[in-house]
Short mmCIF file of C-alpha atoms in Angstrom, two decimals:
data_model
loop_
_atom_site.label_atom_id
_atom_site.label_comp_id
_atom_site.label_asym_id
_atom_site.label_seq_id
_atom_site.Cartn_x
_atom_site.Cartn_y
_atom_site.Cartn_z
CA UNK A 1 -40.09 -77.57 19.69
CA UNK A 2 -39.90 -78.65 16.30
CA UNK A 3 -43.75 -79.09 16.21
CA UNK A 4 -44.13 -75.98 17.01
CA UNK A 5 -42.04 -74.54 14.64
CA UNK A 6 -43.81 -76.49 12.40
CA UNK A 7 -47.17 -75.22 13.26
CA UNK A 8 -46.15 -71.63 13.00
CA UNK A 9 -44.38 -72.01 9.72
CA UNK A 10 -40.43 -72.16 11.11
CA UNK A 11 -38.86 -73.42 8.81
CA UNK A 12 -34.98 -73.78 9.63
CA UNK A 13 -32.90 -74.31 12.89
CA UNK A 14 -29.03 -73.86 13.14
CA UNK A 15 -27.15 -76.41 15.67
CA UNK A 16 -24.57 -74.47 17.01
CA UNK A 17 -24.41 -75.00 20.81
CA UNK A 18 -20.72 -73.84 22.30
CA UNK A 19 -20.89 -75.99 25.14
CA UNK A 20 -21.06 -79.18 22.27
CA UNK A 21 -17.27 -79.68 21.96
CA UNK A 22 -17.57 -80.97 18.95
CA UNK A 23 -19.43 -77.98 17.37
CA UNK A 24 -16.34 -76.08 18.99
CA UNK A 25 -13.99 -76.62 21.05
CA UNK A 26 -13.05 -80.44 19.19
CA UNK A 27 -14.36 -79.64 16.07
CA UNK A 28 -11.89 -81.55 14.00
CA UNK A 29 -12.90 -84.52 15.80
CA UNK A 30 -15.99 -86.90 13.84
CA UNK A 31 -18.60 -87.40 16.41
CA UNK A 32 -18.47 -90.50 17.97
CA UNK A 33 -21.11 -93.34 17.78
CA UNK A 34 -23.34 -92.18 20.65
CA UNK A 35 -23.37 -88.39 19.99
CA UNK A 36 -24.01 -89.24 16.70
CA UNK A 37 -27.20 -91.15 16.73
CA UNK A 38 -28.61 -88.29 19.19
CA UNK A 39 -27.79 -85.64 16.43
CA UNK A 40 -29.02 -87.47 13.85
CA UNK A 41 -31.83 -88.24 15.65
CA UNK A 42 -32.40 -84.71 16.54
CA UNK A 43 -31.84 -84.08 12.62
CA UNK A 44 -34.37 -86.66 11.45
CA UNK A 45 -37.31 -85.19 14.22
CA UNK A 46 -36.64 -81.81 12.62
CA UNK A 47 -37.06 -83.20 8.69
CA UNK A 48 -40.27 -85.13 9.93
CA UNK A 49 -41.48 -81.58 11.32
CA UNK A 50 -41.06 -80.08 8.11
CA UNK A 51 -37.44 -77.77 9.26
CA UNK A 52 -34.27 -77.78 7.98
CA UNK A 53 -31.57 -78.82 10.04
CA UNK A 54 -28.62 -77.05 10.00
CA UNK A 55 -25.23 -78.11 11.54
CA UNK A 56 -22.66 -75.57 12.26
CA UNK A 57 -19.01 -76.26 13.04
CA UNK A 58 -16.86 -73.11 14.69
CA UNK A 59 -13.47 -74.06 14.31
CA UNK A 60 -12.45 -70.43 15.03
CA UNK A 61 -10.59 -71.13 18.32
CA UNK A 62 -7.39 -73.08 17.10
CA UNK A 63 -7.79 -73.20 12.61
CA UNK A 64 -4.99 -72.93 10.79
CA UNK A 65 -6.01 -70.47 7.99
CA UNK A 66 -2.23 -70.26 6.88
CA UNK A 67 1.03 -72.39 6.54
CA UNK A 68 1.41 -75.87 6.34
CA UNK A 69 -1.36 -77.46 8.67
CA UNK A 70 -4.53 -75.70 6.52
CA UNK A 71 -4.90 -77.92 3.91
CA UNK A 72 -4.94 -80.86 7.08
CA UNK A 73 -7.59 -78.49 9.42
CA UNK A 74 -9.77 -78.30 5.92
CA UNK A 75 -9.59 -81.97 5.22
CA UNK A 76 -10.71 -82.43 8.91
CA UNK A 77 -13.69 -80.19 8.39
CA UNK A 78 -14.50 -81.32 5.29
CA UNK A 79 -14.52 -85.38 6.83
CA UNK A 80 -16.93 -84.16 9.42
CA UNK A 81 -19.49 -82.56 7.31
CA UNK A 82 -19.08 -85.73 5.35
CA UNK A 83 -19.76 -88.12 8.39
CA UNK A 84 -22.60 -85.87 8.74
CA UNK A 85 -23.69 -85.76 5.18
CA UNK A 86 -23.82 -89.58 5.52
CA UNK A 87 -26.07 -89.52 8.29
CA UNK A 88 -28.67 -87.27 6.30
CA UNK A 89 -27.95 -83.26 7.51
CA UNK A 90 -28.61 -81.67 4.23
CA UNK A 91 -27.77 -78.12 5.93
CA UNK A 92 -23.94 -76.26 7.02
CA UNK A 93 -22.56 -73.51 8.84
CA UNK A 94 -19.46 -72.34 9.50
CA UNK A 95 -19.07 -69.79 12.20
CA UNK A 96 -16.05 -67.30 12.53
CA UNK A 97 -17.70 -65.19 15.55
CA UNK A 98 -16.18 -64.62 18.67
CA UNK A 99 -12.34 -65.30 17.69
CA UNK A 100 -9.55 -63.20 17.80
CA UNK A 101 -7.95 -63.92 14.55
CA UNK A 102 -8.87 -61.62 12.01
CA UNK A 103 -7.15 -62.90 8.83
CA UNK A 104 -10.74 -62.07 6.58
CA UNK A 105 -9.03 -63.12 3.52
CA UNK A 106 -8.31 -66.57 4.73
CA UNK A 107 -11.49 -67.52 6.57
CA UNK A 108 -13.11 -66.71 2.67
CA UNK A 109 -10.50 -68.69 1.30
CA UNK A 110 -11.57 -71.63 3.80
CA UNK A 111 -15.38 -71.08 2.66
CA UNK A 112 -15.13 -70.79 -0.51
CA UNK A 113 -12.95 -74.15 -0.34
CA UNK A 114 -16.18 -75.73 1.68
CA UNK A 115 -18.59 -74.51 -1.50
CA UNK A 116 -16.49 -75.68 -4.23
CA UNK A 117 -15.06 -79.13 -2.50
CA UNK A 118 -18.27 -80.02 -0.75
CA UNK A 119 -21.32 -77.92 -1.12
CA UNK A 120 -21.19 -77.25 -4.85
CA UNK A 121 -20.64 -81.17 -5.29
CA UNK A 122 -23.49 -82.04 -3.95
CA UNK A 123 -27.35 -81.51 -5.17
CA UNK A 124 -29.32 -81.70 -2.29
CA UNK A 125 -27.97 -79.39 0.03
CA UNK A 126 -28.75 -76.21 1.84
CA UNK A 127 -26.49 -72.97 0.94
CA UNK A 128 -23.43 -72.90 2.80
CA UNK A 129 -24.19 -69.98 5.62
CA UNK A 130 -21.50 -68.15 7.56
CA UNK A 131 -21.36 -65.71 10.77
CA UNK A 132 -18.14 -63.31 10.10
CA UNK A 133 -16.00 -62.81 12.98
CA UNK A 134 -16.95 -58.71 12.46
CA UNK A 135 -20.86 -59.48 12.43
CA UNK A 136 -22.63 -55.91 13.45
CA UNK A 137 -22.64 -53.16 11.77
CA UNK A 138 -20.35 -50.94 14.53
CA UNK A 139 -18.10 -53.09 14.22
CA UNK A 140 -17.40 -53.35 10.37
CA UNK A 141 -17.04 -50.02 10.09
CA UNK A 142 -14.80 -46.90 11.47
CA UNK A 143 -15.61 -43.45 10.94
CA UNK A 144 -18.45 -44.63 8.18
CA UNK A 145 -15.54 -47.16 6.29
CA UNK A 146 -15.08 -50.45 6.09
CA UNK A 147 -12.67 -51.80 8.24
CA UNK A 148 -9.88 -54.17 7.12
CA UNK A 149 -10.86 -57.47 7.72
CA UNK A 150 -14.98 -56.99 6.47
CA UNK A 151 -13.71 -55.70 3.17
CA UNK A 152 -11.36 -58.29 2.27
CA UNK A 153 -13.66 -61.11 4.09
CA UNK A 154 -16.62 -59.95 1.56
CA UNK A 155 -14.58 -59.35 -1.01
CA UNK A 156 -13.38 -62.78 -1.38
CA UNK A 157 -16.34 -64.70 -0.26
CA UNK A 158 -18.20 -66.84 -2.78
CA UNK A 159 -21.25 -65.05 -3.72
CA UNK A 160 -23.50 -68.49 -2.90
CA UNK A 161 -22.58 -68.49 0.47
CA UNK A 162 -25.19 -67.02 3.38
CA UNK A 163 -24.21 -64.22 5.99
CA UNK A 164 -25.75 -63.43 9.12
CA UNK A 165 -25.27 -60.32 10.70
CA UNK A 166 -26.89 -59.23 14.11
CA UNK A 167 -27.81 -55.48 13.16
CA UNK A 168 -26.40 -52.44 14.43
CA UNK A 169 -25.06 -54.01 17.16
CA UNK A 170 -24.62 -57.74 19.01
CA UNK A 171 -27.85 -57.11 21.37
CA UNK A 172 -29.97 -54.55 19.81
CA UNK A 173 -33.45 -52.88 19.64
CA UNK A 174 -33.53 -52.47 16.10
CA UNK A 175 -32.76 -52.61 12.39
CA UNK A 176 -33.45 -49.25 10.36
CA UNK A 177 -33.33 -48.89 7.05
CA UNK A 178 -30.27 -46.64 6.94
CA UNK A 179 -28.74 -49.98 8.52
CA UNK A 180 -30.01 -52.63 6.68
CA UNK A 181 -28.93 -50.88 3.25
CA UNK A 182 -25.18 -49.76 4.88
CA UNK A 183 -24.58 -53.68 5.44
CA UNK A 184 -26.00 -54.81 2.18
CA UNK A 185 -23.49 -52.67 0.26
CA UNK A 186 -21.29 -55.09 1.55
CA UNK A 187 -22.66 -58.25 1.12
CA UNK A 188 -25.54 -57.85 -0.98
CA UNK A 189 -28.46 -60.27 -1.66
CA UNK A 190 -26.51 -62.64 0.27
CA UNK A 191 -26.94 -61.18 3.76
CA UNK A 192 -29.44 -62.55 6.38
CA UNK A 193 -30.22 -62.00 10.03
CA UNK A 194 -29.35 -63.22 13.15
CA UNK A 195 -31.77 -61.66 16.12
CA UNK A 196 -30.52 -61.88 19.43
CA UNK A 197 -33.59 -61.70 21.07
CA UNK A 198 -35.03 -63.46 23.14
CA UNK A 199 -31.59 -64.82 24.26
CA UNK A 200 -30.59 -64.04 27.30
CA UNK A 201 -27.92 -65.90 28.28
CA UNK A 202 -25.99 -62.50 29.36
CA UNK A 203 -28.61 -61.41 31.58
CA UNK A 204 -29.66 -65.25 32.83
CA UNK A 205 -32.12 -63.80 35.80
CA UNK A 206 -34.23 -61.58 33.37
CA UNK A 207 -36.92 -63.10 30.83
CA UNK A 208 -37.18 -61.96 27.35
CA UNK A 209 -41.13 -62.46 27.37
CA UNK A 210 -41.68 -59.53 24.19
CA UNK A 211 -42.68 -59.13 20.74
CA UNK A 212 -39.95 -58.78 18.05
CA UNK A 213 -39.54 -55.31 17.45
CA UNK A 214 -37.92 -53.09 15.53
CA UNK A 215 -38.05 -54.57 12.41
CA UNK A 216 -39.98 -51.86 10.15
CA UNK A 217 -36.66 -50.84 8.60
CA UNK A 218 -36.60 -54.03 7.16
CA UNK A 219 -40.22 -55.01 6.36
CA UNK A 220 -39.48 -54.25 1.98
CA UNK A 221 -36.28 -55.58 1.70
CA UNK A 222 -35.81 -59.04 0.07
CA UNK A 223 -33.87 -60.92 3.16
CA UNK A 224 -32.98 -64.72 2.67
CA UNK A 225 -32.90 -65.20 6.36
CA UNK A 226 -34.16 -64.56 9.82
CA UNK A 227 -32.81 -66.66 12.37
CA UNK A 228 -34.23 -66.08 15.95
CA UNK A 229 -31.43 -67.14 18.59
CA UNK A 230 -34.12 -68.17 21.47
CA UNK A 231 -33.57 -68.33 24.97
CA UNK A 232 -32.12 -71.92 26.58
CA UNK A 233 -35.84 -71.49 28.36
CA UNK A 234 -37.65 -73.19 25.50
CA UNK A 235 -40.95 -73.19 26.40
CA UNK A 236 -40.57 -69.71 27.14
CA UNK A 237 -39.20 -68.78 24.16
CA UNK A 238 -42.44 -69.67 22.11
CA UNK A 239 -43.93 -66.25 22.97
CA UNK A 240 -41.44 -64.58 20.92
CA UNK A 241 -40.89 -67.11 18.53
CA UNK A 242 -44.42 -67.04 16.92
CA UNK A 243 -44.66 -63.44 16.72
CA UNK A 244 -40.99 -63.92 14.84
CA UNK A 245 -42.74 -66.02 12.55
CA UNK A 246 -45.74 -63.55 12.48
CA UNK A 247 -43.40 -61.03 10.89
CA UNK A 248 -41.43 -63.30 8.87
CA UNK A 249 -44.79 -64.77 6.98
CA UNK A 250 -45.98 -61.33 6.96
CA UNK A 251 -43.72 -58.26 7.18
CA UNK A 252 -45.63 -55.33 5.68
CA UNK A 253 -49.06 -56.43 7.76
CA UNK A 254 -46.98 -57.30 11.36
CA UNK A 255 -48.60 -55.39 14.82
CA UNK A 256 -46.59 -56.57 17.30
CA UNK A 257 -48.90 -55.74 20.54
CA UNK A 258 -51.78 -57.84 18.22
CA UNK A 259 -49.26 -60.96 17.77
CA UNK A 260 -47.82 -60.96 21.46
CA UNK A 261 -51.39 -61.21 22.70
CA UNK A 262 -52.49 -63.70 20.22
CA UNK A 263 -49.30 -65.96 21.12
CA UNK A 264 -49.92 -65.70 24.27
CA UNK A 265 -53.99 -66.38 24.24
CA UNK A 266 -53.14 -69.67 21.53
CA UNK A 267 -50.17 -70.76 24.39
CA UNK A 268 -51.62 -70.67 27.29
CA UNK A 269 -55.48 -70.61 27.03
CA UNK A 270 -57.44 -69.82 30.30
CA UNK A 271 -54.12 -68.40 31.86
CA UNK A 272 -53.78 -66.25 28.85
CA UNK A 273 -54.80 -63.09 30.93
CA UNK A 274 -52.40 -64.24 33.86
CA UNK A 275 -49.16 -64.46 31.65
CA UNK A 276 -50.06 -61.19 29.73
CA UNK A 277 -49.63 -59.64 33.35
CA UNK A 278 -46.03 -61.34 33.85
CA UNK A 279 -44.97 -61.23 30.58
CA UNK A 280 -45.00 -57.61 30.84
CA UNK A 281 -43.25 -56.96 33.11
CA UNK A 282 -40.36 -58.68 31.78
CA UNK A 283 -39.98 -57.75 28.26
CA UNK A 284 -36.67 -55.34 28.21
CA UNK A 285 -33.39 -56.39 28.16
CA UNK A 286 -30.95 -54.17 29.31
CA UNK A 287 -27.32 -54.51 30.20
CA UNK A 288 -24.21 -52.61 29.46
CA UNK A 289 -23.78 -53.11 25.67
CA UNK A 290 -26.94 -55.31 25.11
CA UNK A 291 -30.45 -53.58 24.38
CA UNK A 292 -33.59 -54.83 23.46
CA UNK A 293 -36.91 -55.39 23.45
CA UNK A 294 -40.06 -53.21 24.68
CA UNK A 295 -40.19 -51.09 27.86
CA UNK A 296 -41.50 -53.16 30.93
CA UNK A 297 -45.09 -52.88 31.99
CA UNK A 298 -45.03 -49.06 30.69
CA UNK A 299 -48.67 -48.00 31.56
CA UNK A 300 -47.73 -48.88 35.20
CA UNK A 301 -44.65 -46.95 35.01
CA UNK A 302 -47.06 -43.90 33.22
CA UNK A 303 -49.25 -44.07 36.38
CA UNK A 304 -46.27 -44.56 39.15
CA UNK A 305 -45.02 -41.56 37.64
CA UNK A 306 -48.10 -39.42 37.81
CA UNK A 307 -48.17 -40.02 41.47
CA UNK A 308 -44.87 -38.79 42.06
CA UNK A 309 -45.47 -35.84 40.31
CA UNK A 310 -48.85 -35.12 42.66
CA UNK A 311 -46.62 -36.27 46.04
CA UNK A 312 -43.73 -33.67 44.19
CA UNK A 313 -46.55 -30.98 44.07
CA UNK A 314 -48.47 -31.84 47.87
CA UNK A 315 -51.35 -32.55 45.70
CA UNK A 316 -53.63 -35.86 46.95
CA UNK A 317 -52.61 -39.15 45.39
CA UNK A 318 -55.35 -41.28 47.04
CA UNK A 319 -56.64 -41.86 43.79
CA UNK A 320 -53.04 -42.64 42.34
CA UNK A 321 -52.98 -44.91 45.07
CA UNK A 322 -56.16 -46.35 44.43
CA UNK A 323 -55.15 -47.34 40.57
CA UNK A 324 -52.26 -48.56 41.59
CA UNK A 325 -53.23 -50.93 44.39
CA UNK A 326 -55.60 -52.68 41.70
CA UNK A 327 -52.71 -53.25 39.64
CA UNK A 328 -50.38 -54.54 42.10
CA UNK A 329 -53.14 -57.12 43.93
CA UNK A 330 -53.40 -57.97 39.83
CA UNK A 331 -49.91 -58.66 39.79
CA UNK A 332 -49.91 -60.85 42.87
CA UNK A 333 -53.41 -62.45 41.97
CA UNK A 334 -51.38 -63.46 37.86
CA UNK A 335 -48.55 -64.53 39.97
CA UNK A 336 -50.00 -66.88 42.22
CA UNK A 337 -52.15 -68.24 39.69
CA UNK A 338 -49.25 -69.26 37.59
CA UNK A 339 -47.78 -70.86 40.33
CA UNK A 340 -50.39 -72.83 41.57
CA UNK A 341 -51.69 -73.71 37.49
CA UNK A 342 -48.88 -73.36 35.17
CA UNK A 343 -47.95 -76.45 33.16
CA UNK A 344 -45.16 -78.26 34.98
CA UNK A 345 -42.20 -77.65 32.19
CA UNK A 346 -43.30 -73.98 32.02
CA UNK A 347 -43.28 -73.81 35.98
CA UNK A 348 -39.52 -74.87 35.87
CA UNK A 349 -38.50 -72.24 33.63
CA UNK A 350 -40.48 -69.18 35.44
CA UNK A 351 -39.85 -70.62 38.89
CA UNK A 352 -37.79 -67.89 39.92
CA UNK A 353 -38.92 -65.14 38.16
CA UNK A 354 -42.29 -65.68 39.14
CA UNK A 355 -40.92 -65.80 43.10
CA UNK A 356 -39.23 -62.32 42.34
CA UNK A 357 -42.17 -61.32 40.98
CA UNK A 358 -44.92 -61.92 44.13
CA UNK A 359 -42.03 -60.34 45.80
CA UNK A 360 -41.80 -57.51 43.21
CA UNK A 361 -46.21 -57.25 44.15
CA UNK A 362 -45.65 -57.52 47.86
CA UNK A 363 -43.22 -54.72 48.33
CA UNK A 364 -45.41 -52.58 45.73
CA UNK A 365 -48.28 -52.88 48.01
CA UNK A 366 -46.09 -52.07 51.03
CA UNK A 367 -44.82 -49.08 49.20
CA UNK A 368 -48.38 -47.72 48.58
CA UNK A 369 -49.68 -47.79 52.10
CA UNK A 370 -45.98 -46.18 53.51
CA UNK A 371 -46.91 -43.43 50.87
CA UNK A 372 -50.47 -43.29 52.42
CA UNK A 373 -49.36 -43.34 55.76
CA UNK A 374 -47.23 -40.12 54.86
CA UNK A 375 -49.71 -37.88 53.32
CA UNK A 376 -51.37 -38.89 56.43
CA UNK A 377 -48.94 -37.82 58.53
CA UNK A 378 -49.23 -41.26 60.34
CA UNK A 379 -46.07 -41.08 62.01
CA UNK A 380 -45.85 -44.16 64.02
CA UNK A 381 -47.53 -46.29 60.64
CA UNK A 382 -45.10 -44.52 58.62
CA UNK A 383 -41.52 -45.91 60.33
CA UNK A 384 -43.01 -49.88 60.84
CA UNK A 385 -44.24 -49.59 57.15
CA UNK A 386 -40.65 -48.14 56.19
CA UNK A 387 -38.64 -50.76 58.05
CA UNK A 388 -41.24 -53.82 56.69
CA UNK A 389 -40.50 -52.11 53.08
CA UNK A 390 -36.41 -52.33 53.83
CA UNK A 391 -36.88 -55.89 54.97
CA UNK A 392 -38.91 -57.00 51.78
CA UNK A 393 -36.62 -55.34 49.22
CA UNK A 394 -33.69 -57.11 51.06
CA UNK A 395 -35.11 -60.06 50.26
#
């Protein structure tokens, strides 16, 4: 990964893995001797790649930020950046996201504590960079104010310290302008990005296999940081990641059709038309409160759509169902190929996708000849094709 990152011109990663109990969940706790030599070895392979390591502690859960035990919970943070400092992580987070306790006032006062007592002390380190516990934009504001805890959390904060917000909202499809400049009111120069895309560790069945988008409303405004939160499906996540790093090198001069297909041609070589097939059909990401990324395989949908208008209208669709059977024996043809020819690593992370989507070809194909067999009027065709289409969606 770190390769890579060098080779496109990533130049930071942020540790901050919840299911680490010692990023979270025991974060007072210093790391013991074997945990230790993996992070710092982890650490040391990113500086060799030419990345900044970050470490990031969320003490969120259970920190005092009042009364008699916060100077103690701030010595205990401070004593594990310091074991970590030791070990040669030049880079810290701290992360207030995802808590309950809103006291905005007193997670500034615990930052700004950090800078002066730790960060400020110390020449060779990365700006201190936080995640607020109100981190998108609906949810710092009410009725176009500022709510409570984002105005006295920025108000207090140290001006040297980083903050990552996610945009608009916590999954989204976009940053505008209008948003970008709302937030910066608030935080100013000091405010960076965190994209949630392609993450998808709410919608774990679905790949995020697109482009960044939606990222014109901020292509002239001086940000300090983009931080792409990728997918536990590393391999994977390289399609988006390089054209991330397209746009990042390059805002003004980003096309993000021309950068998907050039990651995708400079990843995977002769199976470069193969994965262009899958990965479009499993670009959007779509659930409940989360949306992002581009429109799956949208020319397909353009024709399916056309023949439903002709079938609406009596018209003949044999041509519509011509077009359309090419593209779904291309689907099956990109599927199987990746299958049988994928690298192994990659294989593991598409294994089941891929198996949904020969599926997702097969029942296509069935669909097209029941729809044949009707404008035929092929009656007895028509109900075994219907109850072989049943049987394959059920699957």
């Amino acid at each position: 990964q770190f390769s890579f990152y060098q080779q496109k011109g990533l130049n930071a990663y942020i540790y901050a893995p919840k299911d680490d109990p010692y990023h979270r969940s025991r974060w007072r706790d210093p790391y013991p001797p074997a945990e230790l030599r993996e992070l710092l070895a982890l650490a040391q392979t990113a500086n060799e790649h030419g990345v900044s390591f970050i470490f990031a502690l969320s003490p969120g859960l259970d920190m005092h930020i009042s009364g008699a035990d916060e100077e103690k919970d701030l010595e205990a943070l401070l004593a594990k950046f310091e074991q970590l400092y030791a070990g040669g992580i030049r880079g810290f987070a701290i992360f207030f996201d995802d808590i309950h306790n809103k006291d905005g006032a007193g997670q500034a006062r615990i930052l700004n504590a950090v800078e002066s007592r730790f960060i400020a002390g110390k020449k060779d380190v990365l700006p201190l960079i936080t995640v607020p516990t109100e981190y998108f934009t609906a949810d710092m504001f009410q009725d176009s104010k500022m709510k409570p805890y984002t105005m006295s959390f920025s108000k207090k904060l140290h001006p040297d310290i980083l903050v990552l917000y996610t945009g608009p909202g916590v999954v989204c499809d976009g940053i505008d302008q209008a948003d970008i400049e709302k937030v910066q009111t608030v935080y100013g120069k000091r405010l960076g990005i965190w994209w949630n895309y392609p993450v998808n560790d709410y919608l774990l069945p679905k790949l995020a296999l697109g482009p960044l988008t939606g990222m014109e409303g901020i292509a002239n405004k001086k940000i300090p940081a983009l931080f792409i939160n990728p997918m536990e499906k590393a391999e994977l996540s390289k399609i988006s990641l390089a054209t991330a790093a397209d746009f990042a090198q390059n805002p003004a001069m980003y096309q993000e059709e021309a950068s998907w297909q050039a990651a995708i041609a400079s990843q995977y070589g002769e199976l470069a038309g193969a994965m262009e097939i899958f990965a479009t059909h499993s670009q959007r990401m779509e659930k409940g409160w989360a949306h992002a990324g581009r429109e799956d395989a949208p020319e397909l949908r353009r024709k399916m759509n056309q023949l439903f208008e002709k079938l609406d209208k009596g018209e003949d669709i044999s041509w519509e169902i011509s077009c359309l059977q090419t593209e779904f024996l291309q689907m099956q043809e990109a599927g199987t190929r990746l299958q049988r020819e994928l690298p192994e690593p990659i294989k593991q992370e598409a294994n089941l996708q891929l198996r949904l989507f020969l599926q997702l070809a097969a029942a296509d194909q069935t669909a097209l000849q029941l729809l044949d067999a009707k404008a035929g009027r092929h009656k007895a065709l028509y109900a075994a094709l219907k109850k072989q289409l049943q049987k394959e969606v059920e699957q």
